[in-house]
Coordinates of C-alpha atoms in Angstrom, one line a residue:
M30 CA -12.2 21.5 6.2
A31 CA -13.5 19.0 3.7
I32 CA -13.9 21.6 1.0
A33 CA -10.3 22.7 1.5
L34 CA -9.0 19.1 1.4
N35 CA -11.1 18.4 -1.7
T36 CA -9.6 21.5 -3.4
L37 CA -6.1 20.3 -2.5
N38 CA -7.0 16.8 -4.0
I39 CA -8.0 18.4 -7.2
L40 CA -5.0 20.6 -7.3
S41 CA -2.6 17.7 -6.4
V42 CA -3.2 16.2 -9.9
N43 CA -0.9 18.9 -11.4
V44 CA 2.8 18.3 -10.9
E45 CA 3.5 22.0 -10.2
N46 CA 0.8 22.1 -7.6
K47 CA 2.3 19.0 -5.9
I48 CA 5.4 21.0 -5.1
K49 CA 3.4 23.6 -3.3
I50 CA 1.1 21.1 -1.6
K51 CA 4.1 19.0 -0.4
V52 CA 4.6 21.3 2.7
Y53 CA 1.2 20.1 4.0
I54 CA 1.8 16.4 3.7
T55 CA 3.2 16.0 7.2
Q56 CA 0.2 17.8 8.7
V57 CA -2.2 15.8 6.6
C58 CA -0.5 12.6 7.9
E59 CA -0.8 13.8 11.5
D60 CA -4.4 14.6 11.0
V61 CA -5.2 11.2 9.4
F62 CA -3.8 9.4 12.4
S63 CA -5.2 11.7 15.1
G64 CA -8.6 12.4 13.6
P65 CA -11.7 10.2 13.8
L66 CA -11.2 6.8 12.2
T67 CA -13.2 6.1 9.0
S68 CA -14.6 9.6 8.9
P69 CA -15.3 11.2 5.5
V70 CA -12.6 13.8 6.2
Q71 CA -10.0 11.0 7.0
L72 CA -10.9 9.4 3.7
I73 CA -10.4 12.7 1.9
R74 CA -7.0 13.1 3.6
M75 CA -6.0 9.6 2.5
R76 CA -7.0 10.4 -1.1
L77 CA -4.8 13.5 -1.0
L78 CA -1.8 11.4 0.2
T79 CA -2.6 8.8 -2.5
N80 CA -2.6 11.6 -5.1
M81 CA 0.6 13.0 -3.8
T82 CA 2.4 9.6 -4.0
V83 CA 1.5 8.9 -7.7
S84 CA 5.0 10.1 -8.6
N85 CA 8.2 9.3 -6.7
D86 CA 8.9 12.9 -5.8
H87 CA 7.0 13.0 -2.5
K88 CA 6.8 9.4 -1.3
H89 CA 9.8 9.7 1.0
V90 CA 7.8 12.1 3.3
L91 CA 5.6 9.1 4.3
T92 CA 8.5 6.9 5.4
S93 CA 7.9 7.6 9.1
Y94 CA 4.2 7.0 8.8
I95 CA 4.2 3.4 7.3
A96 CA 3.4 1.7 10.7
D97 CA 0.6 4.2 11.3
L98 CA -0.8 3.4 7.8
F99 CA -0.9 -0.3 8.7
Q100 CA -2.8 0.5 11.8
V101 CA -5.4 2.5 9.8
L102 CA -5.5 -0.5 7.4
F103 CA -6.4 -2.9 10.2
T104 CA -8.9 -0.7 12.0
G105 CA -10.6 1.2 9.1
N106 CA -13.7 0.4 7.2
G107 CA -13.8 -0.9 3.7
S108 CA -13.3 2.5 2.0
T109 CA -10.5 3.4 4.3
K110 CA -8.8 0.0 3.8
F111 CA -9.0 0.3 0.0
Q112 CA -7.5 3.8 0.2
V113 CA -4.6 2.7 2.4
L114 CA -3.9 -0.2 0.1
K115 CA -3.9 2.2 -2.9
L116 CA -1.4 4.3 -1.0
F117 CA 0.8 1.3 -0.3
L118 CA 0.5 0.4 -4.0
N119 CA 1.9 3.8 -4.9
L120 CA 4.7 3.5 -2.3
S121 CA 5.6 0.0 -3.6
E122 CA 6.5 1.4 -7.0
N123 CA 9.5 3.2 -5.6
P124 CA 12.5 1.1 -4.9
A125 CA 13.7 3.6 -2.3
M126 CA 10.5 2.9 -0.3
I127 CA 10.7 -0.9 -0.3
E128 CA 13.0 -1.4 2.6
G129 CA 10.9 0.8 4.9
L130 CA 7.7 -0.8 3.7
L131 CA 9.0 -4.4 4.1
G132 CA 10.8 -3.7 7.4
D133 CA 7.7 -2.5 9.3
H134 CA 6.1 -4.9 11.8
V135 CA 2.8 -6.0 10.5
D136 CA 0.1 -8.0 12.2
S137 CA -0.3 -11.4 10.6
S138 CA -4.0 -10.6 10.0
F139 CA -2.7 -8.7 6.9
L140 CA -2.6 -12.1 5.2
A141 CA -6.4 -12.3 5.6
L142 CA -6.6 -9.7 2.8
F143 CA -5.4 -12.4 0.4
D144 CA -8.3 -14.7 1.2
G145 CA -10.7 -15.7 -1.6
H146 CA -13.6 -13.9 -0.1
V147 CA -11.9 -10.5 -0.4
A148 CA -13.4 -8.2 -3.0
K149 CA -11.9 -8.8 -6.5
E150 CA -10.9 -5.1 -6.8
I151 CA -8.8 -5.3 -3.6
L152 CA -7.4 -8.7 -4.4
L153 CA -6.6 -8.1 -8.1
R154 CA -5.9 -4.4 -8.4
V155 CA -4.2 -3.8 -5.1
L156 CA -2.8 -6.8 -3.3
I157 CA -1.4 -8.8 -6.2
S158 CA -0.2 -5.6 -7.8
L159 CA 1.4 -4.6 -4.5
F160 CA 3.2 -7.9 -4.4
Q161 CA 4.3 -7.7 -8.0
N162 CA 5.7 -4.1 -7.4
I163 CA 7.7 -5.3 -4.4
N164 CA 9.1 -8.3 -6.3
N165 CA 10.1 -6.0 -9.2
C166 CA 11.8 -3.5 -6.9
L167 CA 13.6 -6.2 -5.1
K168 CA 14.9 -7.6 -8.4
K169 CA 16.0 -4.2 -9.5
E170 CA 17.8 -3.4 -6.3
G171 CA 19.3 -6.9 -5.9
H172 CA 17.8 -7.3 -2.4
L173 CA 16.6 -10.8 -2.8
A174 CA 19.3 -12.0 -0.4
I175 CA 18.7 -9.4 2.4
Q176 CA 16.1 -11.2 4.3
T177 CA 18.3 -11.3 7.4
T178 CA 18.0 -7.5 7.7
F179 CA 14.2 -7.9 8.2
T180 CA 12.9 -9.0 11.6
K181 CA 10.4 -11.7 12.2
G182 CA 6.9 -10.2 12.1
S183 CA 7.9 -7.7 9.4
L184 CA 5.9 -7.4 6.1
F185 CA 8.8 -9.1 4.4
F186 CA 8.4 -12.2 6.5
L187 CA 4.7 -12.2 6.0
L188 CA 4.8 -11.8 2.2
Y189 CA 7.7 -14.3 1.7
G190 CA 6.6 -16.8 4.3
K191 CA 4.8 -20.1 3.7
D192 CA 1.4 -18.8 4.8
C193 CA 1.3 -16.1 2.1
A194 CA 2.6 -18.6 -0.4
Q195 CA -0.3 -20.9 0.4
K196 CA -2.8 -18.1 0.0
M197 CA -1.3 -17.1 -3.3
R198 CA -1.3 -20.7 -4.5
A199 CA -5.0 -21.0 -3.4
S200 CA -5.7 -17.9 -5.5
V201 CA -4.9 -19.9 -8.6
N202 CA -8.2 -21.6 -7.9
H203 CA -10.1 -18.3 -7.4
Y204 CA -13.5 -18.1 -9.1
D205 CA -12.4 -15.0 -11.1
V206 CA -10.4 -15.6 -14.2
E207 CA -8.5 -12.3 -13.9
V208 CA -7.3 -13.2 -10.4
K209 CA -6.2 -16.6 -11.6
E210 CA -4.2 -15.1 -14.5
K211 CA -2.6 -12.4 -12.4
V212 CA -1.5 -14.8 -9.7
T213 CA 0.1 -17.2 -12.2
I214 CA 2.4 -14.5 -13.5
I215 CA 4.0 -13.9 -10.1
P216 CA 7.2 -16.0 -10.5
K217 CA 7.5 -17.0 -6.8
F218 CA 4.4 -19.1 -6.9

């Protein structure tokens, strides 16, 4: 199984191959959520999904799995969390995915990922970039005034609430210069 998935991962880098691999995305998603948590095979499946979502062509297939991905994020190990966040980062680059991403109910523990003790790679490359992508998509789509369409407890309310704002402001005092610089370019804070 792992060899076949690794082969698909390698093949998924090519745009023409992605078209052929697309038919397997739903099955790969189902296997990610039904298989053993934090297993090497689950991680390979997550990498395949991440590779498939580098371009906007196949992101829509994951729309119905966003809540499941958040569950894997909260229960997975460090490698799994990082892979899920990379997948969310890819999804956040597509304005068509933003409403689904922001509308999902997310446990408030998501905000712990913005704490200063979180690894620089996660904080800098993933979370802050994820937030910037979402802001950029909202500006492009003119969705800044649609907060009433998102329910309390959604990712939107977490990211645009005062708790997240406090965590982002605290990141301005982060020990790493890159993190400080990246946070200061996010206009909301």
